[in-house]
Amino acid sequence: MNRKPPLSWQTIALHWITGSTFIAIFIIGLYMVDLPRGPEKGEWVRLHQSIGPLFLIIASIRLFWRIKEGSINPLSVIPQWQEKLSHFIHVLLLASTIVMPISGIAMTIGGGRDLKIFEWVILTAENKIPLLQDLGYLTHQITANIIIIALIFHIIGALKHQILNKDHTLSRMFGYQR
């Protein structure tokens, strides 16, 4: 195995911050969606809607950093189809982390509600725009499904590299260099 340069601390930090923030906001979304209308649901919705735009900022920084740094090279030689699948999954994840919060913002604004981050108004909605709300909702639902599938493939791929290939890919994402 050739020794590859370690990942930058920025790459590692942005990976884990983006991933853990997405998982948190996703869990909040799953929990709140089935709650009956009322004050508790309203609090969870406001939290979800507050984290969404912040997540868009984090995901955008990660995307720009990834463009600056370029693709991460595998630590071991893998078949070309696996390399292409890996690249496709990474593109899906990066794109979805941008599309998901934008579609949530579209639902909020399209529903005639101000975009707020913890009660701080970021964008005032004048009127309902049903088409924007519906398009945002549909995109949010589709993107949620895409990101779940892509995340499963991503995790399986990382575990495959760590356990089967024994190339320490997962260790590298935690900042360990062999």
CSV table of N, CA and C in Angstrom, one decimal:
chain,number,residue,atom,x,y,z
A,1,MET,N,0.8,-1.2,0.0
A,1,MET,CA,0.0,0.0,0.0
A,1,MET,C,0.9,1.2,0.0
A,2,ASN,N,0.6,2.2,-0.9
A,2,ASN,CA,1.4,3.4,-0.9
A,2,ASN,C,0.9,4.3,0.2
A,3,ARG,N,1.8,5.1,0.7
A,3,ARG,CA,1.5,6.0,1.8
A,3,ARG,C,0.9,7.2,1.1
A,4,LYS,N,-0.4,7.6,1.4
A,4,LYS,CA,-1.0,8.7,0.9
A,4,LYS,C,-1.0,9.9,1.9
A,5,PRO,N,-1.0,11.1,1.4
A,5,PRO,CA,-0.9,12.2,2.3
A,5,PRO,C,-2.2,12.2,3.2
A,6,PRO,N,-2.0,12.7,4.5
A,6,PRO,CA,-3.2,12.7,5.4
A,6,PRO,C,-4.2,13.7,4.9
A,7,LEU,N,-5.4,13.5,5.3
A,7,LEU,CA,-6.4,14.5,5.0
A,7,LEU,C,-6.2,15.7,5.9
A,8,SER,N,-6.6,16.9,5.4
A,8,SER,CA,-6.4,18.1,6.2
A,8,SER,C,-7.4,18.1,7.3
A,9,TRP,N,-7.1,18.8,8.4
A,9,TRP,CA,-8.0,18.9,9.5
A,9,TRP,C,-9.3,19.5,9.1
A,10,GLN,N,-9.3,20.4,8.1
A,10,GLN,CA,-10.5,21.1,7.6
A,10,GLN,C,-11.4,20.1,6.9
A,11,THR,N,-10.8,19.2,6.1
A,11,THR,CA,-11.6,18.2,5.4
A,11,THR,C,-12.3,17.3,6.4
A,12,ILE,N,-11.5,16.8,7.4
A,12,ILE,CA,-12.1,15.9,8.4
A,12,ILE,C,-13.2,16.6,9.2
A,13,ALA,N,-12.9,17.8,9.7
A,13,ALA,CA,-13.8,18.5,10.5
A,13,ALA,C,-15.1,18.8,9.8
A,14,LEU,N,-15.0,19.3,8.5
A,14,LEU,CA,-16.2,19.6,7.8
A,14,LEU,C,-17.0,18.3,7.5
A,15,HIS,N,-16.3,17.2,7.2
A,15,HIS,CA,-17.0,15.9,7.0
A,15,HIS,C,-17.9,15.6,8.2
A,16,TRP,N,-17.3,15.6,9.4
A,16,TRP,CA,-18.0,15.1,10.6
A,16,TRP,C,-19.0,16.2,11.1
A,17,ILE,N,-18.8,17.4,10.9
A,17,ILE,CA,-19.7,18.5,11.3
A,17,ILE,C,-20.9,18.4,10.4
A,18,THR,N,-20.7,18.3,9.1
A,18,THR,CA,-21.8,18.2,8.1
A,18,THR,C,-22.6,16.9,8.4
A,19,GLY,N,-21.9,15.8,8.5
A,19,GLY,CA,-22.6,14.5,8.7
A,19,GLY,C,-23.4,14.5,10.0
A,20,SER,N,-22.8,14.9,11.1
A,20,SER,CA,-23.5,14.9,12.4
A,20,SER,C,-24.7,15.9,12.5
A,21,THR,N,-24.5,17.0,11.9
A,21,THR,CA,-25.6,18.0,11.8
A,21,THR,C,-26.7,17.6,11.0
A,22,PHE,N,-26.4,16.9,9.8
A,22,PHE,CA,-27.5,16.4,9.0
A,22,PHE,C,-28.2,15.3,9.7
A,23,ILE,N,-27.5,14.4,10.4
A,23,ILE,CA,-28.2,13.3,11.1
A,23,ILE,C,-29.1,13.9,12.2
A,24,ALA,N,-28.6,14.9,12.9
A,24,ALA,CA,-29.4,15.5,14.0
A,24,ALA,C,-30.7,16.2,13.4
A,25,ILE,N,-30.6,17.0,12.4
A,25,ILE,CA,-31.7,17.7,11.8
A,25,ILE,C,-32.7,16.7,11.1
A,26,PHE,N,-32.1,15.6,10.6
A,26,PHE,CA,-33.0,14.5,10.0
A,26,PHE,C,-33.8,13.8,11.1
A,27,ILE,N,-33.2,13.5,12.2
A,27,ILE,CA,-33.9,12.9,13.3
A,27,ILE,C,-35.0,13.8,13.9
A,28,ILE,N,-34.7,15.1,14.0
A,28,ILE,CA,-35.7,16.1,14.4
A,28,ILE,C,-36.9,16.1,13.4
A,29,GLY,N,-36.5,16.1,12.1
A,29,GLY,CA,-37.6,16.0,11.1
A,29,GLY,C,-38.5,14.8,11.2
A,30,LEU,N,-37.8,13.7,11.4
A,30,LEU,CA,-38.6,12.4,11.5
A,30,LEU,C,-39.5,12.4,12.7
A,31,TYR,N,-39.0,13.0,13.8
A,31,TYR,CA,-39.8,13.0,15.1
A,31,TYR,C,-41.0,14.0,14.9
A,32,MET,N,-40.7,15.2,14.4
A,32,MET,CA,-41.7,16.2,14.4
A,32,MET,C,-42.9,15.9,13.4
A,33,VAL,N,-42.5,15.2,12.3
A,33,VAL,CA,-43.5,15.0,11.3
A,33,VAL,C,-44.8,14.3,11.7
A,34,ASP,N,-44.6,13.4,12.7
A,34,ASP,CA,-45.8,12.6,13.2
A,34,ASP,C,-46.4,13.2,14.4
A,35,LEU,N,-45.9,14.3,14.9
A,35,LEU,CA,-46.5,14.9,16.1
A,35,LEU,C,-47.9,15.5,15.7
A,36,PRO,N,-48.9,15.5,16.6
A,36,PRO,CA,-50.1,16.2,16.3
A,36,PRO,C,-49.9,17.7,16.4
A,37,ARG,N,-50.7,18.4,15.6
A,37,ARG,CA,-50.6,19.9,15.7
A,37,ARG,C,-50.7,20.4,17.1
A,38,GLY,N,-49.8,21.3,17.5
A,38,GLY,CA,-49.9,21.8,18.8
A,38,GLY,C,-48.5,22.5,19.1
A,39,PRO,N,-48.4,23.0,20.4
A,39,PRO,CA,-47.2,23.8,20.8
A,39,PRO,C,-45.9,22.9,20.7
A,40,GLU,N,-46.0,21.7,21.0
A,40,GLU,CA,-44.8,20.8,21.0
A,40,GLU,C,-44.3,20.7,19.6
A,41,LYS,N,-45.2,20.4,18.6
A,41,LYS,CA,-44.8,20.3,17.2
A,41,LYS,C,-44.3,21.6,16.7
A,42,GLY,N,-44.9,22.7,17.1
A,42,GLY,CA,-44.4,24.0,16.7
A,42,GLY,C,-43.0,24.3,17.1
A,43,GLU,N,-42.7,23.9,18.3
A,43,GLU,CA,-41.3,24.1,18.8
A,43,GLU,C,-40.3,23.3,18.0
A,44,TRP,N,-40.6,22.0,17.7
A,44,TRP,CA,-39.7,21.2,17.0
A,44,TRP,C,-39.6,21.7,15.5
A,45,VAL,N,-40.7,22.1,14.9
A,45,VAL,CA,-40.7,22.7,13.6
A,45,VAL,C,-39.8,23.9,13.5
A,46,ARG,N,-39.9,24.8,14.5
A,46,ARG,CA,-39.1,26.0,14.5
A,46,ARG,C,-37.6,25.6,14.7
A,47,LEU,N,-37.3,24.6,15.5
A,47,LEU,CA,-35.9,24.2,15.7
A,47,LEU,C,-35.4,23.7,14.4
A,48,HIS,N,-36.2,22.8,13.7
A,48,HIS,CA,-35.8,22.2,12.4
A,48,HIS,C,-35.6,23.3,11.4
A,49,GLN,N,-36.5,24.3,11.3
A,49,GLN,CA,-36.4,25.4,10.4
A,49,GLN,C,-35.2,26.3,10.7
A,50,SER,N,-34.8,26.4,12.0
A,50,SER,CA,-33.7,27.2,12.3
A,50,SER,C,-32.4,26.6,12.0
A,51,ILE,N,-32.3,25.3,12.2
A,51,ILE,CA,-31.0,24.6,11.9
A,51,ILE,C,-30.8,24.5,10.4
A,52,GLY,N,-31.9,24.4,9.6
A,52,GLY,CA,-31.8,24.2,8.2
A,52,GLY,C,-30.9,25.2,7.5
A,53,PRO,N,-31.2,26.5,7.6
A,53,PRO,CA,-30.3,27.5,6.9
A,53,PRO,C,-28.9,27.5,7.5
A,54,LEU,N,-28.7,27.2,8.7
A,54,LEU,CA,-27.4,27.1,9.3
A,54,LEU,C,-26.6,25.9,8.7
A,55,PHE,N,-27.4,24.8,8.5
A,55,PHE,CA,-26.8,23.6,7.8
A,55,PHE,C,-26.4,24.0,6.4
A,56,LEU,N,-27.2,24.8,5.7
A,56,LEU,CA,-26.9,25.2,4.3
A,56,LEU,C,-25.6,25.9,4.3
A,57,ILE,N,-25.3,26.7,5.3
A,57,ILE,CA,-24.0,27.4,5.3
A,57,ILE,C,-22.9,26.4,5.5
A,58,ILE,N,-23.1,25.5,6.4
A,58,ILE,CA,-22.0,24.5,6.7
A,58,ILE,C,-21.8,23.6,5.4
A,59,ALA,N,-22.9,23.2,4.8
A,59,ALA,CA,-22.8,22.3,3.6
A,59,ALA,C,-22.1,23.1,2.5
A,60,SER,N,-22.4,24.3,2.4
A,60,SER,CA,-21.8,25.2,1.3
A,60,SER,C,-20.3,25.3,1.5
A,61,ILE,N,-19.9,25.6,2.8
A,61,ILE,CA,-18.5,25.6,3.1
A,61,ILE,C,-17.8,24.3,2.7
A,62,ARG,N,-18.5,23.2,3.1
A,62,ARG,CA,-17.9,21.9,2.8
A,62,ARG,C,-17.8,21.7,1.3
A,63,LEU,N,-18.8,22.1,0.6
A,63,LEU,CA,-18.8,21.9,-0.9
A,63,LEU,C,-17.6,22.7,-1.5
A,64,PHE,N,-17.5,24.0,-1.1
A,64,PHE,CA,-16.4,24.8,-1.6
A,64,PHE,C,-15.0,24.2,-1.2
A,65,TRP,N,-14.9,23.7,0.0
A,65,TRP,CA,-13.7,23.2,0.5
A,65,TRP,C,-13.3,21.9,-0.4
A,66,ARG,N,-14.4,21.1,-0.6
A,66,ARG,CA,-14.2,19.9,-1.4
A,66,ARG,C,-13.7,20.3,-2.9
A,67,ILE,N,-14.3,21.3,-3.4
A,67,ILE,CA,-13.9,21.7,-4.8
A,67,ILE,C,-12.4,22.2,-4.7
A,68,LYS,N,-12.1,22.9,-3.7
A,68,LYS,CA,-10.7,23.4,-3.5
A,68,LYS,C,-9.7,22.3,-3.3
A,69,GLU,N,-10.1,21.3,-2.5
A,69,GLU,CA,-9.2,20.2,-2.2
A,69,GLU,C,-9.2,19.1,-3.3
A,70,GLY,N,-10.3,19.0,-4.0
A,70,GLY,CA,-10.4,18.0,-5.0
A,70,GLY,C,-10.9,16.7,-4.3
A,71,SER,N,-11.1,15.7,-5.1
A,71,SER,CA,-11.6,14.4,-4.7
A,71,SER,C,-10.6,13.7,-3.8
A,72,ILE,N,-11.1,13.0,-2.8
A,72,ILE,CA,-10.2,12.2,-1.9
A,72,ILE,C,-9.8,10.9,-2.6
A,73,ASN,N,-8.5,10.6,-2.7
A,73,ASN,CA,-8.1,9.4,-3.4
A,73,ASN,C,-8.2,8.2,-2.4
A,74,PRO,N,-8.6,7.1,-3.0
A,74,PRO,CA,-8.7,5.9,-2.2
A,74,PRO,C,-7.3,5.5,-1.7
A,75,LEU,N,-7.3,4.8,-0.5
A,75,LEU,CA,-6.0,4.4,0.0
A,75,LEU,C,-5.5,3.1,-0.6
A,76,SER,N,-6.5,2.3,-1.2
A,76,SER,CA,-6.1,1.1,-1.8
A,76,SER,C,-6.6,1.0,-3.2
A,77,VAL,N,-6.0,0.1,-4.0
A,77,VAL,CA,-6.5,0.0,-5.4
A,77,VAL,C,-7.8,-0.7,-5.4
A,78,ILE,N,-8.8,-0.1,-6.1
A,78,ILE,CA,-10.1,-0.7,-6.1
A,78,ILE,C,-10.5,-0.8,-7.6
A,79,PRO,N,-11.5,-1.7,-7.9
A,79,PRO,CA,-12.0,-1.8,-9.3
A,79,PRO,C,-12.6,-0.5,-9.7
A,80,GLN,N,-12.5,-0.2,-11.0
A,80,GLN,CA,-13.0,1.1,-11.6
A,80,GLN,C,-14.4,1.3,-11.3
A,81,TRP,N,-15.3,0.2,-11.3
A,81,TRP,CA,-16.7,0.4,-11.0
A,81,TRP,C,-16.9,0.9,-9.6
A,82,GLN,N,-16.1,0.4,-8.7
A,82,GLN,CA,-16.2,0.9,-7.3
A,82,GLN,C,-15.8,2.3,-7.1
A,83,GLU,N,-14.7,2.7,-7.9
A,83,GLU,CA,-14.3,4.1,-7.8
A,83,GLU,C,-15.4,5.0,-8.4
A,84,LYS,N,-16.0,4.6,-9.5
A,84,LYS,CA,-17.1,5.4,-10.1
A,84,LYS,C,-18.3,5.5,-9.2
A,85,LEU,N,-18.6,4.3,-8.5
A,85,LEU,CA,-19.8,4.3,-7.6
A,85,LEU,C,-19.5,5.2,-6.4
A,86,SER,N,-18.2,5.2,-5.9
A,86,SER,CA,-17.8,6.0,-4.8
A,86,SER,C,-17.9,7.5,-5.1
A,87,HIS,N,-17.5,7.8,-6.3
A,87,HIS,CA,-17.5,9.2,-6.8
A,87,HIS,C,-19.0,9.7,-6.9
A,88,PHE,N,-19.8,8.8,-7.5
A,88,PHE,CA,-21.3,9.1,-7.6
A,88,PHE,C,-21.9,9.3,-6.3
A,89,ILE,N,-21.6,8.5,-5.3
A,89,ILE,CA,-22.2,8.6,-4.0
A,89,ILE,C,-21.8,9.9,-3.3
A,90,HIS,N,-20.5,10.2,-3.4
A,90,HIS,CA,-20.0,11.5,-2.8
A,90,HIS,C,-20.7,12.7,-3.5
A,91,VAL,N,-20.9,12.7,-4.8
A,91,VAL,CA,-21.5,13.8,-5.5
A,91,VAL,C,-23.0,13.9,-5.0
A,92,LEU,N,-23.7,12.7,-4.9
A,92,LEU,CA,-25.0,12.7,-4.4
A,92,LEU,C,-25.1,13.3,-3.0
A,93,LEU,N,-24.2,12.9,-2.2
A,93,LEU,CA,-24.3,13.4,-0.8
A,93,LEU,C,-24.0,14.9,-0.7
A,94,LEU,N,-23.0,15.3,-1.5
A,94,LEU,CA,-22.7,16.8,-1.5
A,94,LEU,C,-23.9,17.6,-2.1
A,95,ALA,N,-24.4,17.1,-3.2
A,95,ALA,CA,-25.5,17.8,-3.8
A,95,ALA,C,-26.8,17.8,-2.9
A,96,SER,N,-27.0,16.7,-2.3
A,96,SER,CA,-28.2,16.6,-1.4
A,96,SER,C,-28.1,17.5,-0.2
A,97,THR,N,-26.9,17.6,0.3
A,97,THR,CA,-26.8,18.5,1.5
A,97,THR,C,-27.0,20.0,1.2
A,98,ILE,N,-26.9,20.3,-0.1
A,98,ILE,CA,-27.3,21.7,-0.5
A,98,ILE,C,-28.7,21.8,-0.9
A,99,VAL,N,-29.2,20.8,-1.7
A,99,VAL,CA,-30.6,20.8,-2.1
A,99,VAL,C,-31.6,20.7,-1.0
A,100,MET,N,-31.3,19.8,0.0
A,100,MET,CA,-32.2,19.6,1.1
A,100,MET,C,-32.6,20.9,1.9
A,101,PRO,N,-31.6,21.7,2.4
A,101,PRO,CA,-32.0,22.9,3.1
A,101,PRO,C,-32.7,23.9,2.2
A,102,ILE,N,-32.2,24.0,0.9
A,102,ILE,CA,-32.9,24.9,0.0
A,102,ILE,C,-34.3,24.6,-0.2
A,103,SER,N,-34.6,23.3,-0.3
A,103,SER,CA,-36.0,22.9,-0.5
A,103,SER,C,-36.8,23.2,0.8
A,104,GLY,N,-36.2,23.0,1.9
A,104,GLY,CA,-36.9,23.4,3.2
A,104,GLY,C,-37.2,24.9,3.3
A,105,ILE,N,-36.2,25.7,2.8
A,105,ILE,CA,-36.4,27.1,2.8
A,105,ILE,C,-37.6,27.5,1.8
A,106,ALA,N,-37.6,26.8,0.7
A,106,ALA,CA,-38.7,27.0,-0.3
A,106,ALA,C,-40.0,26.7,0.3
A,107,MET,N,-40.1,25.6,1.0
A,107,MET,CA,-41.4,25.2,1.7
A,107,MET,C,-41.8,26.3,2.7
A,108,THR,N,-40.9,26.8,3.4
A,108,THR,CA,-41.2,27.8,4.4
A,108,THR,C,-41.7,29.1,3.8
A,109,ILE,N,-40.9,29.6,2.9
A,109,ILE,CA,-41.2,30.9,2.2
A,109,ILE,C,-42.5,30.7,1.3
A,110,GLY,N,-42.6,29.6,0.6
A,110,GLY,CA,-43.8,29.3,-0.2
A,110,GLY,C,-45.0,29.2,0.6
A,111,GLY,N,-44.9,28.7,1.9
A,111,GLY,CA,-46.0,28.6,2.8
A,111,GLY,C,-46.4,30.0,3.4
A,112,GLY,N,-45.7,31.0,3.0
A,112,GLY,CA,-46.1,32.4,3.5
A,112,GLY,C,-45.5,32.6,4.9
A,113,ARG,N,-44.5,31.8,5.3
A,113,ARG,CA,-43.9,32.0,6.6
A,113,ARG,C,-42.5,32.6,6.5
A,114,ASP,N,-42.2,33.5,7.4
A,114,ASP,CA,-40.8,34.1,7.4
A,114,ASP,C,-39.8,33.1,7.6
A,115,LEU,N,-38.6,33.3,7.0
A,115,LEU,CA,-37.5,32.4,7.3
A,115,LEU,C,-36.8,33.0,8.5
A,116,LYS,N,-36.8,32.1,9.6
A,116,LYS,CA,-36.2,32.6,10.9
A,116,LYS,C,-35.1,31.6,11.3
A,117,ILE,N,-34.1,32.2,12.0
A,117,ILE,CA,-33.1,31.3,12.6
A,117,ILE,C,-33.2,31.7,14.1
A,118,PHE,N,-33.8,30.8,14.9
A,118,PHE,CA,-34.0,31.1,16.3
A,118,PHE,C,-34.7,32.4,16.5
A,119,GLU,N,-35.8,32.6,15.9
A,119,GLU,CA,-36.7,33.8,16.0
A,119,GLU,C,-36.1,35.1,15.4
A,120,TRP,N,-34.9,35.0,14.8
A,120,TRP,CA,-34.3,36.1,14.1
A,120,TRP,C,-34.7,36.0,12.6
A,121,VAL,N,-35.5,37.0,12.1
A,121,VAL,CA,-36.0,36.9,10.8
A,121,VAL,C,-34.9,37.2,9.8
A,122,ILE,N,-34.7,36.2,8.9
A,122,ILE,CA,-33.7,36.3,7.9
A,122,ILE,C,-34.3,36.8,6.6
A,123,LEU,N,-35.5,36.3,6.3
A,123,LEU,CA,-36.2,36.6,5.0
A,123,LEU,C,-37.7,36.7,5.3
A,124,THR,N,-38.3,37.8,5.0
A,124,THR,CA,-39.7,38.0,5.2
A,124,THR,C,-40.5,37.5,4.0
A,125,ALA,N,-41.5,36.7,4.3
A,125,ALA,CA,-42.4,36.2,3.3
A,125,ALA,C,-43.6,37.1,3.2
A,126,GLU,N,-43.9,37.6,2.0
A,126,GLU,CA,-45.0,38.5,1.9
A,126,GLU,C,-46.3,37.7,1.7
A,127,ASN,N,-46.4,36.8,0.8
A,127,ASN,CA,-47.6,36.0,0.5
A,127,ASN,C,-47.2,34.5,0.4
A,128,LYS,N,-48.3,33.7,0.4
A,128,LYS,CA,-48.1,32.3,0.1
A,128,LYS,C,-47.8,32.2,-1.4
A,129,ILE,N,-46.9,31.2,-1.7
A,129,ILE,CA,-46.7,30.9,-3.1
A,129,ILE,C,-46.8,29.4,-3.2
A,130,PRO,N,-48.0,28.9,-3.4
A,130,PRO,CA,-48.3,27.5,-3.3
A,130,PRO,C,-47.4,26.6,-4.2
A,131,LEU,N,-47.1,27.1,-5.4
A,131,LEU,CA,-46.2,26.3,-6.3
A,131,LEU,C,-44.8,26.1,-5.7
A,132,LEU,N,-44.3,27.2,-5.1
A,132,LEU,CA,-43.0,27.1,-4.4
A,132,LEU,C,-43.0,26.2,-3.2
A,133,GLN,N,-44.1,26.3,-2.4
A,133,GLN,CA,-44.3,25.4,-1.3
A,133,GLN,C,-44.4,23.9,-1.7
A,134,ASP,N,-45.2,23.7,-2.7
A,134,ASP,CA,-45.3,22.3,-3.2
A,134,ASP,C,-44.0,21.7,-3.8
A,135,LEU,N,-43.4,22.6,-4.6
A,135,LEU,CA,-42.1,22.2,-5.2
A,135,LEU,C,-41.0,21.9,-4.1
A,136,GLY,N,-41.0,22.8,-3.1
A,136,GLY,CA,-40.1,22.6,-2.0
A,136,GLY,C,-40.4,21.3,-1.3
A,137,TYR,N,-41.7,21.0,-1.0
A,137,TYR,CA,-42.1,19.8,-0.3
A,137,TYR,C,-41.7,18.6,-1.1
A,138,LEU,N,-42.0,18.5,-2.4
A,138,LEU,CA,-41.7,17.4,-3.2
A,138,LEU,C,-40.1,17.2,-3.2
A,139,THR,N,-39.4,18.2,-3.4
A,139,THR,CA,-37.9,18.1,-3.5
A,139,THR,C,-37.4,17.7,-2.2
A,140,HIS,N,-37.9,18.2,-1.1
A,140,HIS,CA,-37.5,17.8,0.3
A,140,HIS,C,-37.7,16.3,0.5
A,141,GLN,N,-38.9,15.8,0.1
A,141,GLN,CA,-39.2,14.3,0.3
A,141,GLN,C,-38.3,13.5,-0.6
A,142,ILE,N,-38.1,13.8,-1.8
A,142,ILE,CA,-37.3,13.0,-2.7
A,142,ILE,C,-35.8,13.1,-2.3
A,143,THR,N,-35.3,14.2,-1.9
A,143,THR,CA,-33.9,14.4,-1.5
A,143,THR,C,-33.7,13.6,-0.2
A,144,ALA,N,-34.7,13.6,0.7
A,144,ALA,CA,-34.5,12.8,1.9
A,144,ALA,C,-34.3,11.3,1.6
A,145,ASN,N,-35.1,10.8,0.7
A,145,ASN,CA,-34.9,9.4,0.3
A,145,ASN,C,-33.6,9.1,-0.4
A,146,ILE,N,-33.2,10.1,-1.3
A,146,ILE,CA,-31.9,9.9,-2.0
A,146,ILE,C,-30.7,9.9,-0.9
A,147,ILE,N,-30.8,10.9,0.0
A,147,ILE,CA,-29.7,11.0,1.0
A,147,ILE,C,-29.6,9.8,1.9
A,148,ILE,N,-30.7,9.2,2.2
A,148,ILE,CA,-30.7,8.0,3.1
A,148,ILE,C,-30.0,6.8,2.3
A,149,ILE,N,-30.4,6.6,1.1
A,149,ILE,CA,-29.8,5.6,0.3
A,149,ILE,C,-28.3,5.9,0.1
A,150,ALA,N,-27.9,7.1,-0.3
A,150,ALA,CA,-26.5,7.4,-0.5
A,150,ALA,C,-25.7,7.3,0.8
A,151,LEU,N,-26.3,7.7,2.0
A,151,LEU,CA,-25.6,7.6,3.2
A,151,LEU,C,-25.4,6.1,3.6
A,152,ILE,N,-26.4,5.2,3.3
A,152,ILE,CA,-26.2,3.8,3.6
A,152,ILE,C,-25.0,3.3,2.7
A,153,PHE,N,-25.0,3.6,1.5
A,153,PHE,CA,-23.9,3.2,0.6
A,153,PHE,C,-22.5,3.8,1.1
A,154,HIS,N,-22.6,5.0,1.5
A,154,HIS,CA,-21.3,5.7,2.0
A,154,HIS,C,-20.8,4.9,3.3
A,155,ILE,N,-21.7,4.6,4.2
A,155,ILE,CA,-21.2,3.9,5.4
A,155,ILE,C,-20.8,2.5,5.1
A,156,ILE,N,-21.5,1.8,4.2
A,156,ILE,CA,-21.1,0.4,3.8
A,156,ILE,C,-19.7,0.5,3.1
A,157,GLY,N,-19.5,1.5,2.3
A,157,GLY,CA,-18.2,1.6,1.6
A,157,GLY,C,-17.1,1.9,2.6
A,158,ALA,N,-17.3,2.7,3.5
A,158,ALA,CA,-16.3,3.0,4.5
A,158,ALA,C,-15.9,1.8,5.4
A,159,LEU,N,-17.0,1.1,5.8
A,159,LEU,CA,-16.7,-0.1,6.5
A,159,LEU,C,-16.0,-1.2,5.7
A,160,LYS,N,-16.4,-1.3,4.4
A,160,LYS,CA,-15.8,-2.3,3.5
A,160,LYS,C,-14.3,-2.0,3.4
A,161,HIS,N,-14.0,-0.7,3.2
A,161,HIS,CA,-12.5,-0.3,3.1
A,161,HIS,C,-11.8,-0.6,4.4
A,162,GLN,N,-12.4,-0.3,5.6
A,162,GLN,CA,-11.7,-0.5,6.8
A,162,GLN,C,-11.6,-2.0,7.2
A,163,ILE,N,-12.7,-2.8,7.0
A,163,ILE,CA,-12.7,-4.2,7.5
A,163,ILE,C,-12.2,-5.2,6.4
A,164,LEU,N,-12.7,-5.1,5.2
A,164,LEU,CA,-12.3,-6.0,4.2
A,164,LEU,C,-11.0,-5.6,3.5
A,165,ASN,N,-10.9,-4.4,3.1
A,165,ASN,CA,-9.6,-4.0,2.4
A,165,ASN,C,-8.5,-3.7,3.4
A,166,LYS,N,-8.9,-3.4,4.6
A,166,LYS,CA,-7.9,-3.1,5.7
A,166,LYS,C,-6.9,-2.0,5.2
A,167,ASP,N,-7.5,-1.0,4.6
A,167,ASP,CA,-6.7,0.1,4.1
A,167,ASP,C,-6.8,1.4,5.0
A,168,HIS,N,-7.5,1.3,6.1
A,168,HIS,CA,-7.6,2.3,7.1
A,168,HIS,C,-8.3,3.6,6.6
A,169,THR,N,-9.2,3.4,5.7
A,169,THR,CA,-9.9,4.6,5.2
A,169,THR,C,-10.7,5.3,6.3
A,170,LEU,N,-11.4,4.5,7.1
A,170,LEU,CA,-12.2,5.0,8.1
A,170,LEU,C,-11.3,5.7,9.2
A,171,SER,N,-10.2,5.1,9.5
A,171,SER,CA,-9.3,5.7,10.4
A,171,SER,C,-8.8,7.0,9.9
A,172,ARG,N,-8.6,7.1,8.6
A,172,ARG,CA,-8.1,8.4,8.0
A,172,ARG,C,-9.2,9.5,8.2
A,173,MET,N,-10.5,9.1,8.2
A,173,MET,CA,-11.5,10.1,8.4
A,173,MET,C,-11.6,10.5,9.8
A,174,PHE,N,-11.0,9.8,10.7
A,174,PHE,CA,-10.9,10.2,12.1
A,174,PHE,C,-9.6,10.9,12.4
A,175,GLY,N,-8.8,11.1,11.4
A,175,GLY,CA,-7.5,11.8,11.5
A,175,GLY,C,-6.3,11.0,11.8
A,176,TYR,N,-6.5,9.7,11.8
A,176,TYR,CA,-5.3,8.8,12.1
A,176,TYR,C,-4.6,8.5,10.8
A,177,GLN,N,-3.3,8.6,10.8
A,177,GLN,CA,-2.5,8.3,9.7
A,177,GLN,C,-1.6,7.1,10.0
A,178,ARG,N,-1.6,6.2,9.1
A,178,ARG,CA,-0.6,5.0,9.3
A,178,ARG,C,0.5,5.2,8.4
